[in-house]
Tab-separated table of C-alpha atoms in Angstrom:
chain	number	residue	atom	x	y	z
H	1	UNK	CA	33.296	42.024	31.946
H	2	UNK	CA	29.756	40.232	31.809
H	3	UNK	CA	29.380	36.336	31.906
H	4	UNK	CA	27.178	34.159	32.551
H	5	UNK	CA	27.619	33.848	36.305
H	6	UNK	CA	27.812	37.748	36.498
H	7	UNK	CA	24.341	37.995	34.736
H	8	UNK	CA	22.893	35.211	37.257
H	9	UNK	CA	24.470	37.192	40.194
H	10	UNK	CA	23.591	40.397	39.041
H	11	UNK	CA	26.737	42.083	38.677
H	12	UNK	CA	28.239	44.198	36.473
H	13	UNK	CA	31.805	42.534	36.237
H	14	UNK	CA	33.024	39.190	37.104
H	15	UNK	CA	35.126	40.148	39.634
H	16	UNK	CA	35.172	38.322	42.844
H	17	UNK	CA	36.846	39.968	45.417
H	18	UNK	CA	37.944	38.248	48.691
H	19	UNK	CA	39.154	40.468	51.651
H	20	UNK	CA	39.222	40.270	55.539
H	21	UNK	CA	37.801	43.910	55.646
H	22	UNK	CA	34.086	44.715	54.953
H	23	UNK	CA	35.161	47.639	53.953
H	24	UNK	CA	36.481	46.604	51.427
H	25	UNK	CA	33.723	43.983	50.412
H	26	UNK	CA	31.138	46.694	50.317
H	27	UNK	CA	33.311	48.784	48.207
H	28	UNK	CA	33.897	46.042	45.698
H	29	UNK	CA	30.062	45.343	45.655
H	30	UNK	CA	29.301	49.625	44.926
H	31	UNK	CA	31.380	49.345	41.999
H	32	UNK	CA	29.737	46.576	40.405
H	33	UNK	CA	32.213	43.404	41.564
H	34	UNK	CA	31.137	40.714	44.178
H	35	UNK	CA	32.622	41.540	47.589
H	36	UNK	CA	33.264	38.133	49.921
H	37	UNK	CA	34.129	38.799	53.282
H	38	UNK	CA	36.541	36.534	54.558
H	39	UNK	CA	35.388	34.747	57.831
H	40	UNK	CA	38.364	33.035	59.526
H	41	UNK	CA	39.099	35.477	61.951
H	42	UNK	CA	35.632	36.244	63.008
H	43	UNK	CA	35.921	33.766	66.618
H	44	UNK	CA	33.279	35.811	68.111
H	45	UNK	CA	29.714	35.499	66.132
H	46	UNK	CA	29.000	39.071	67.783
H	47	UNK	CA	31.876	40.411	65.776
H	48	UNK	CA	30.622	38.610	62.710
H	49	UNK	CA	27.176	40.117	62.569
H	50	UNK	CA	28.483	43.279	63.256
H	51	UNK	CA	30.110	43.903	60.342
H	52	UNK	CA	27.605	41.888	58.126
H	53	UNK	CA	25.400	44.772	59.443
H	54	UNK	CA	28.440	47.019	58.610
H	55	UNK	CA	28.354	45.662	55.170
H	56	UNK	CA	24.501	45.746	54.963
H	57	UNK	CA	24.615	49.017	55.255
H	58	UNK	CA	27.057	50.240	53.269
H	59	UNK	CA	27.080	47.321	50.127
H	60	UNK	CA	23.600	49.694	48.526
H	61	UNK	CA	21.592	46.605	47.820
H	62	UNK	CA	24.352	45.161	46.099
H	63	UNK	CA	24.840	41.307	46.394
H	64	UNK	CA	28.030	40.000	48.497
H	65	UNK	CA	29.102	36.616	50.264
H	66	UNK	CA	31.475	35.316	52.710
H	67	UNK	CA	34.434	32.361	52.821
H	68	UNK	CA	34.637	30.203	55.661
H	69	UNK	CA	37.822	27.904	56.259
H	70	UNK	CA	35.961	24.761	57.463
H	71	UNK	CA	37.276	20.667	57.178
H	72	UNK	CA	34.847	17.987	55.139
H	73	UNK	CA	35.262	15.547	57.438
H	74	UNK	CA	34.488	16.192	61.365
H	75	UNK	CA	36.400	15.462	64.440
H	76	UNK	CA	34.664	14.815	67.195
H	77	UNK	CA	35.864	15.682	71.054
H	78	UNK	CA	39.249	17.866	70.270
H	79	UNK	CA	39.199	21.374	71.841
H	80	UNK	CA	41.545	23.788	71.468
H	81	UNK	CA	43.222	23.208	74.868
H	82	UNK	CA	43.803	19.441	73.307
H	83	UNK	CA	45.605	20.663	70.171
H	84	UNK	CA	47.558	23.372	72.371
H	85	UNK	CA	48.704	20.052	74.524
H	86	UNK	CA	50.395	18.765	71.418
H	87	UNK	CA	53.048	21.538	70.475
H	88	UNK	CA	56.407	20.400	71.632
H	89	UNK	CA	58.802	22.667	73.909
H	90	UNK	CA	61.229	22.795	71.664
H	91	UNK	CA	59.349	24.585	69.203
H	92	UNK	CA	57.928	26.979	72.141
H	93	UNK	CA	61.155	27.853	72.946
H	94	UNK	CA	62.253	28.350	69.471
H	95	UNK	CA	59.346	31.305	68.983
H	96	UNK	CA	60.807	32.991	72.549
H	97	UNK	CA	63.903	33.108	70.798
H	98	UNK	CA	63.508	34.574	67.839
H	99	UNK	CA	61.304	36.944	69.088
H	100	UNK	CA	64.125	38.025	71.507
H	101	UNK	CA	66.998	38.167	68.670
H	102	UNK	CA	64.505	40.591	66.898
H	103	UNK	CA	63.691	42.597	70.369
H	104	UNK	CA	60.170	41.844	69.903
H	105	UNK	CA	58.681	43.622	73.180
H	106	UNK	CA	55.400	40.994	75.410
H	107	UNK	CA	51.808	42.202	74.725
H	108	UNK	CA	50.377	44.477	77.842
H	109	UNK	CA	49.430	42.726	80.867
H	110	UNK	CA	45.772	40.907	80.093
H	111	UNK	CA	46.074	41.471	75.909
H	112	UNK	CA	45.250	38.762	74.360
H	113	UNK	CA	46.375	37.499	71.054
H	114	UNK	CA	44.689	39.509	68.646
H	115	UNK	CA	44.599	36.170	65.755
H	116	UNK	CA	43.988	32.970	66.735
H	117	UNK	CA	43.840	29.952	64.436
H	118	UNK	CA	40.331	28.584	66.103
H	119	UNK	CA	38.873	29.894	62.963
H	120	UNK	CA	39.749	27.287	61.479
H	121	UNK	CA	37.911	24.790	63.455
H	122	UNK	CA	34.851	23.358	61.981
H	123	UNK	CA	32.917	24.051	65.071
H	124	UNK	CA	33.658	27.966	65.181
H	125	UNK	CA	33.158	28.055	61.354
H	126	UNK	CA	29.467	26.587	62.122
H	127	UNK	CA	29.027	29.218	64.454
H	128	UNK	CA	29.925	31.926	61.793
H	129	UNK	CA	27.294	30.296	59.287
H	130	UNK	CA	24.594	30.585	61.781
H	131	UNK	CA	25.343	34.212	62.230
H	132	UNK	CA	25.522	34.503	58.376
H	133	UNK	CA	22.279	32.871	57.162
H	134	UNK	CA	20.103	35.466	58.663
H	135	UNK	CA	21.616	37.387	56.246
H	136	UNK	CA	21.191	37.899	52.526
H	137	UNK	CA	24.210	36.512	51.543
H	138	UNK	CA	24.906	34.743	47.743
H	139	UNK	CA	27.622	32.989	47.892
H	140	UNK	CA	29.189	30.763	50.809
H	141	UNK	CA	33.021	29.747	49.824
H	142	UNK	CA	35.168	27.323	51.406
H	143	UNK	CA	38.839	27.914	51.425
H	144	UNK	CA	39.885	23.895	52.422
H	145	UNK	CA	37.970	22.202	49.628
H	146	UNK	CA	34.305	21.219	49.892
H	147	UNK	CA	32.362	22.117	53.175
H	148	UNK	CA	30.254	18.804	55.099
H	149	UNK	CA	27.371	17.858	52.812
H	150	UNK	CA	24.890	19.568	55.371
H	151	UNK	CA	26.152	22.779	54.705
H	152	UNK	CA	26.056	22.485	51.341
H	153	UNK	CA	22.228	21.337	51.769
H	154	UNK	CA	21.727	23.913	53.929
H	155	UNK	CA	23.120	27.002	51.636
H	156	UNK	CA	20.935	25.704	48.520
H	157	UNK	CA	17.975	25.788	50.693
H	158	UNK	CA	18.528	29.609	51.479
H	159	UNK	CA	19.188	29.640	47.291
H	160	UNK	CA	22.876	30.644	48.163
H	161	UNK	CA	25.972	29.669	46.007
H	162	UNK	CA	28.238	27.317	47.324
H	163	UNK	CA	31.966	27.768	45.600
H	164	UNK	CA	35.320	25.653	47.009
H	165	UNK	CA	38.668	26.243	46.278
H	166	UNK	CA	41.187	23.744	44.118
H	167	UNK	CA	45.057	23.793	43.307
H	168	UNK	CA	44.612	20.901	40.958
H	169	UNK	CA	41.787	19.182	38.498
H	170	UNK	CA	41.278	16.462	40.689
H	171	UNK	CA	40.452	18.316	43.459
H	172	UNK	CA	38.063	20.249	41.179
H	173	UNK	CA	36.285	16.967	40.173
H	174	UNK	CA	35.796	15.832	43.740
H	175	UNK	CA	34.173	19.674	44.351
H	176	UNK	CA	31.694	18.760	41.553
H	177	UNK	CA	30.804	15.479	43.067
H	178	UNK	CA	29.679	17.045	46.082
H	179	UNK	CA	27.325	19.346	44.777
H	180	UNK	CA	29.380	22.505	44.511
H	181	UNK	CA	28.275	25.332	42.374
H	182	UNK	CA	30.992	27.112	41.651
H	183	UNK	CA	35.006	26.102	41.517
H	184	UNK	CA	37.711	28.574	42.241
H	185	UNK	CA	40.810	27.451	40.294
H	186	UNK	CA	43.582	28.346	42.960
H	187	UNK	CA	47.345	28.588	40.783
H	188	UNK	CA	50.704	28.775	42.354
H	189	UNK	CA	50.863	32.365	42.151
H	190	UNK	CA	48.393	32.944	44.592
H	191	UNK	CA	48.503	34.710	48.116
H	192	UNK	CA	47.674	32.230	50.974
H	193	UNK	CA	47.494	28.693	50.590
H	194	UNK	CA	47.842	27.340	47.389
H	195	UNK	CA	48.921	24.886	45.250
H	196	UNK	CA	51.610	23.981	42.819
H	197	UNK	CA	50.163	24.536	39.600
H	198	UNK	CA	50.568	28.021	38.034
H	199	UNK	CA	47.277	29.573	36.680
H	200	UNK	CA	48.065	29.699	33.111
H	201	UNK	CA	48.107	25.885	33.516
H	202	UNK	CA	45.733	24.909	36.038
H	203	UNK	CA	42.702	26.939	34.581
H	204	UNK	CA	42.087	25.413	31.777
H	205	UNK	CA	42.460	22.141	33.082
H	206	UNK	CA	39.930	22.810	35.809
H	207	UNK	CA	37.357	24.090	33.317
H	208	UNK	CA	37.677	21.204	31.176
H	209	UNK	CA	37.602	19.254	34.255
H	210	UNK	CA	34.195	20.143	35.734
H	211	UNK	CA	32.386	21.384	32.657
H	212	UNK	CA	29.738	22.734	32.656
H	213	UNK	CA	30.204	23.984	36.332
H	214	UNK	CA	31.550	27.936	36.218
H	215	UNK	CA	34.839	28.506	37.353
H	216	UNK	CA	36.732	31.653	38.634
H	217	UNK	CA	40.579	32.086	38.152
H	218	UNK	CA	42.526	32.880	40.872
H	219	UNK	CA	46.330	33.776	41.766
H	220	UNK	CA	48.399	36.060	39.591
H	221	UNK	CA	45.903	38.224	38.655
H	222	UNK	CA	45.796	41.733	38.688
H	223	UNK	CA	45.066	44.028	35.774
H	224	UNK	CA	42.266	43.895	33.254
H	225	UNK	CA	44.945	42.150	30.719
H	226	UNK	CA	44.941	39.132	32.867
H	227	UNK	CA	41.487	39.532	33.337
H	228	UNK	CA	40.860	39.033	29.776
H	229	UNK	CA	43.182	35.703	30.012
H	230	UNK	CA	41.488	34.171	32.442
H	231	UNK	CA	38.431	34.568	30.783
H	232	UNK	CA	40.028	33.293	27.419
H	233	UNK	CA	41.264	30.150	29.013
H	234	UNK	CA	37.006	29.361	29.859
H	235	UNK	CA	36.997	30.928	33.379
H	236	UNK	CA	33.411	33.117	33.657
H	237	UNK	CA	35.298	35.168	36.274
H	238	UNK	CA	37.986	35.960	38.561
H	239	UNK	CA	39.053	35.852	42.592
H	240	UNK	CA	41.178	38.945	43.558
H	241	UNK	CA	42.572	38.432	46.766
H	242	UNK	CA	45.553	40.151	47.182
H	243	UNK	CA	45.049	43.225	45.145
H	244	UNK	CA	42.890	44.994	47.929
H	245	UNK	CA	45.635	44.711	50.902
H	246	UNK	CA	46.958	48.365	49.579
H	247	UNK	CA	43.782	49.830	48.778
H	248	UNK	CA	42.421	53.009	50.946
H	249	UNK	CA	39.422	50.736	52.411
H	250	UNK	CA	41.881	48.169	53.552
H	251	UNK	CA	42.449	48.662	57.387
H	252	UNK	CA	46.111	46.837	57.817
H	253	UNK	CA	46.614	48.380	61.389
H	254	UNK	CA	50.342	48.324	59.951
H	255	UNK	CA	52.057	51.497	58.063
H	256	UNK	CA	55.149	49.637	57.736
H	257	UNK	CA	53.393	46.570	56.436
H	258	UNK	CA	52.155	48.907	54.062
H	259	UNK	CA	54.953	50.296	53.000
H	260	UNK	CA	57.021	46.417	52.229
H	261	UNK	CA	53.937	45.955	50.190
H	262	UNK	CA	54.012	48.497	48.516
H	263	UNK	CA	57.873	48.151	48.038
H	264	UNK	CA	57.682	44.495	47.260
H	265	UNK	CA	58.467	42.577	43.709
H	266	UNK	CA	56.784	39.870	42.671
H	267	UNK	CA	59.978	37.762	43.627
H	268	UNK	CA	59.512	38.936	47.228
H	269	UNK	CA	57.009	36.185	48.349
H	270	UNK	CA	57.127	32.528	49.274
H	271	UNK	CA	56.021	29.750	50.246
H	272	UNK	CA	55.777	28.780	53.537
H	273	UNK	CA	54.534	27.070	56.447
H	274	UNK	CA	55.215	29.561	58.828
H	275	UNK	CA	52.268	30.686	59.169
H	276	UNK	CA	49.605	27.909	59.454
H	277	UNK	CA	51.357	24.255	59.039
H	278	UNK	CA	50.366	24.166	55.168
H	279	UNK	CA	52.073	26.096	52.317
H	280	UNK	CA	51.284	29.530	52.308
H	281	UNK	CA	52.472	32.039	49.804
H	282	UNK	CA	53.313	35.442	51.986
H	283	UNK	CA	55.965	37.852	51.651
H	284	UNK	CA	59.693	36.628	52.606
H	285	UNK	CA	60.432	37.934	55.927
H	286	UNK	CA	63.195	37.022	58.908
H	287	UNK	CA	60.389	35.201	60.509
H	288	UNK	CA	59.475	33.089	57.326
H	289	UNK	CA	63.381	32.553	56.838
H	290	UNK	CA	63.671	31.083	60.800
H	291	UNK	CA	61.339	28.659	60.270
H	292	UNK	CA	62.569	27.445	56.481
H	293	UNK	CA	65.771	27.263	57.657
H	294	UNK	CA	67.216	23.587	57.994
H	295	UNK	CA	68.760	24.387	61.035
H	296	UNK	CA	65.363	25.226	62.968
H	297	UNK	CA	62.771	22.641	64.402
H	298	UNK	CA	60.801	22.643	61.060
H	299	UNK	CA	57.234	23.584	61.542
H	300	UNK	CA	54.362	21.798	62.669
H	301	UNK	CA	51.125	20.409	60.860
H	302	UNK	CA	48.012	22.558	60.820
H	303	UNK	CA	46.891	23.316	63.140
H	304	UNK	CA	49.219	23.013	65.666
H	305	UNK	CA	51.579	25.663	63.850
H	306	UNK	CA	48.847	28.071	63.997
H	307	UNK	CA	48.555	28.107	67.430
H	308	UNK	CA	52.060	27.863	67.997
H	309	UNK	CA	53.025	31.300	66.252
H	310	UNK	CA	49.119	33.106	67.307
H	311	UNK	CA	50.745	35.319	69.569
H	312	UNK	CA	53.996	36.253	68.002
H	313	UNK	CA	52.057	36.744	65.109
H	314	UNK	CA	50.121	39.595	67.118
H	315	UNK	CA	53.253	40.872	68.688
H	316	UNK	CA	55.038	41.624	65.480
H	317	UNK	CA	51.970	43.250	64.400
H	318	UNK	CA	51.476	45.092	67.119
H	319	UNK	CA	55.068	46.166	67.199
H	320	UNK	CA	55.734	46.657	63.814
H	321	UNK	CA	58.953	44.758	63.698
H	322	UNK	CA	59.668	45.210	60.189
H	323	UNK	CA	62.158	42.450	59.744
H	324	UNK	CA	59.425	40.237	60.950
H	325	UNK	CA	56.704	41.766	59.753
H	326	UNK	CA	54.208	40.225	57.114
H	327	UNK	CA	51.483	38.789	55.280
H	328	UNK	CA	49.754	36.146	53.300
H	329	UNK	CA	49.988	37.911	49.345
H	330	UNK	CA	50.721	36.588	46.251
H	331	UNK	CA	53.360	36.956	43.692
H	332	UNK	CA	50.859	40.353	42.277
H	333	UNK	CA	52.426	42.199	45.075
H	334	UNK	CA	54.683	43.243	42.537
H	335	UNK	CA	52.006	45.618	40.586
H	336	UNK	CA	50.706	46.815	44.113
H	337	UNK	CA	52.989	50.008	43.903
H	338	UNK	CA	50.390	52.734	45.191
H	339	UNK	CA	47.339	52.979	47.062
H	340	UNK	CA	44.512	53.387	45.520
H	341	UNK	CA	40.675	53.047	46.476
H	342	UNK	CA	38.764	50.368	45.204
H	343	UNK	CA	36.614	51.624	42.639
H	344	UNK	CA	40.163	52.906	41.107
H	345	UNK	CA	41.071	49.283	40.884
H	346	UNK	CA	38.141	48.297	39.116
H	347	UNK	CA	38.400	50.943	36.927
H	348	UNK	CA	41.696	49.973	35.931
H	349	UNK	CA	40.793	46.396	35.371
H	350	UNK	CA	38.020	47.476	33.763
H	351	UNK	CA	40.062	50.011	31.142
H	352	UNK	CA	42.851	47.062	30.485
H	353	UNK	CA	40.257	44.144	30.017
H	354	UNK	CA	38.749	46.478	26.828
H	355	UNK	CA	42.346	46.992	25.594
H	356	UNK	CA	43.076	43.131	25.602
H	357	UNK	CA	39.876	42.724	23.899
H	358	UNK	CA	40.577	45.114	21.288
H	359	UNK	CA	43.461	44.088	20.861
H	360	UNK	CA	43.070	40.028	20.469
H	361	UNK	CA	40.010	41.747	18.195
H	362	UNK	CA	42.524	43.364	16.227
H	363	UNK	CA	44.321	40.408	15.808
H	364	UNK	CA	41.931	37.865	14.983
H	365	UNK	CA	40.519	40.541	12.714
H	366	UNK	CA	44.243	40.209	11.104
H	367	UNK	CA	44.064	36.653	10.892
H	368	UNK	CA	40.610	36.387	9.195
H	369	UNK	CA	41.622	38.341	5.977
H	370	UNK	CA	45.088	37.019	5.409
């Protein structure tokens, strides 16, 4: 699965995998993909360049990046006590009660929230970049569009790829205009936020869009088959997100989020604003059916809804209250029916992209004599 952007990265396969779990990244990396770490939850930069040292370690030389969630434009002056100022009672009161109808137990007595949604604060994400370009990364992608200018500056100067994520071609076009390198073409189907155009669709119109800029397909994809469609449609890769949640390097923290995974069909997802403030696609729980429910208080705008649900987030987690319980994944979930490790994975995509190749060969073969 060689392209052009695989040769210039030095890969083996153009497989971009995203994950919260270095882990996971390094594994991707070993078996000849291109591991990116995901950033947002990093709030400490001492946790951050632990586990790029993790990483470091483990990735055997092998190139890898990270994703940042970081604004274009700055605010100036608004802390996080500011934004917390701005959540309404009602909604407050709203959490404490459907945590209660659910039996959802308080974290111990001085736990914090383990998630907080100051990752996504252009500030913290500036303090994850400093901890990140001491090391060899090559690739910086942003998941809210195109990152400030500076930071764009500042990654070519270290020679490091700067990719942004878009749900539509005009998005992609404004990506181009500010220097990006590479354009991740987001579809509906996606875990996490996303857009409204399915990938089959969207992929071909971002390509078209930005040529000659690469682009990687993203959302719905997971076996080699689909592989080989993405690349067919003029993508010179893909981003796997939600493939890795159920592999053995993923640390969940969560058998029973595991297990609804594992269980889930590709109809079991939705999106939502539950979760952050913007559409999300995650799996359909109780929690994401109280707040999409017309009788509720609605949710908030990022990134007050983040902050709002932070610690019942961490309490269902921590709990495991399964009606409650779940995650950003897309509509793949439903092909995510054991656990594998992740050089299994790529071996898999790797054995169905050669079938769809032979087989399109087969055909076109066909076509040629007839």
């Amino acid at each position: 699965m060689q392209t052009e952007l695989s040769k210039r990265l030095g890969i083996e396969h153009a497989v971009f995998g995203f994950t919260p779990f270095p882990a996971v990244a390094a594994a991707i990396s070993r078996a000849g993909g291109f591991g990116v770490l995901g950033a947002v939850r990093y709030t400490d930069p001492g946790d951050l360049k632990r586990d790029l040292d993790w990483i470091e370690a483990h990735a055997e030389g092998r190139p890898y990046g990270l994703d940042v969630v970081m604004p274009a434009k700055k605010v100036e002056g608004v802390s996080e006590a500011d934004v917390e100022a701005m959540i309404p009672e009602g909604h407050r009161q709203f959490v404490r009660d459907t945590l209660a109808e659910h039996g959802v137990p308080e974290l111990g007595e001085g736990e914090a929230s383990g998630w907080r949604i100051t990752g996504w604060m252009e500030q913290v994400a500036r303090t994850q970049l400093d901890v990140a370009f001491d090391y060899p990364i090559r690739l910086l992608a942003n998941a809210l569009g195109s990152p400030p200018a500076d930071v764009v500056a500042r990654a070519h100067d270290r020679g490091v790829l700067v990719a942004a994520l878009a749900g539509s071609a005009r998005h992609a076009r404004k990506h181009q205009e500010a220097g990006i390198d590479i354009v991740v073409a987001q579809g509906y189907e996606a875990g996490g936020h996303t857009g409204e155009i399915a990938s089959m669709v969207l992929t071909p119109e971002v390509v078209e869009a930005v040529d000659p800029l690469p682009v990687l397909a993203a959302g719905g994809i997971g076996s080699g088959q689909q592989v080989a469609a993405a690349l067919t449609l003029g993508a010179q890769g893909v981003w796997l997100g939600s493939i890795w949640l159920t592999t053995t390097e993923a640390d969940l923290h969560s058998p029973g989020l595991t297990r609804k995974l594992l269980a889930a069909g590709s109809g079991d997802t939705v999106r939502s604003r539950a979760l952050t403030g913007k559409p999300a696609r995650q799996l359909r729980t109780a929690w994401t059916d109280a707040w999409d429910d017309r009788a509720g208080p609605g949710t908030l705008p990022m990134p007050l809804q983040g902050l709002l649900v932070a610690e019942a987030v961490s309490r269902i987690q921590k709990y495991e209250v399964e009606p409650l319980l779940g995650t950003p994944v897309g509509q793949i979930v439903g092909r995510m029916t054991s656990e594998r490790s992740v050089q299994a994975v790529l071996d898999d995509l790797t054995r169905g992209f050669e079938q769809a190749v032979d087989r399109v060969g087969r055909i076109a073969g066909r076509s040629g004599r007839s």
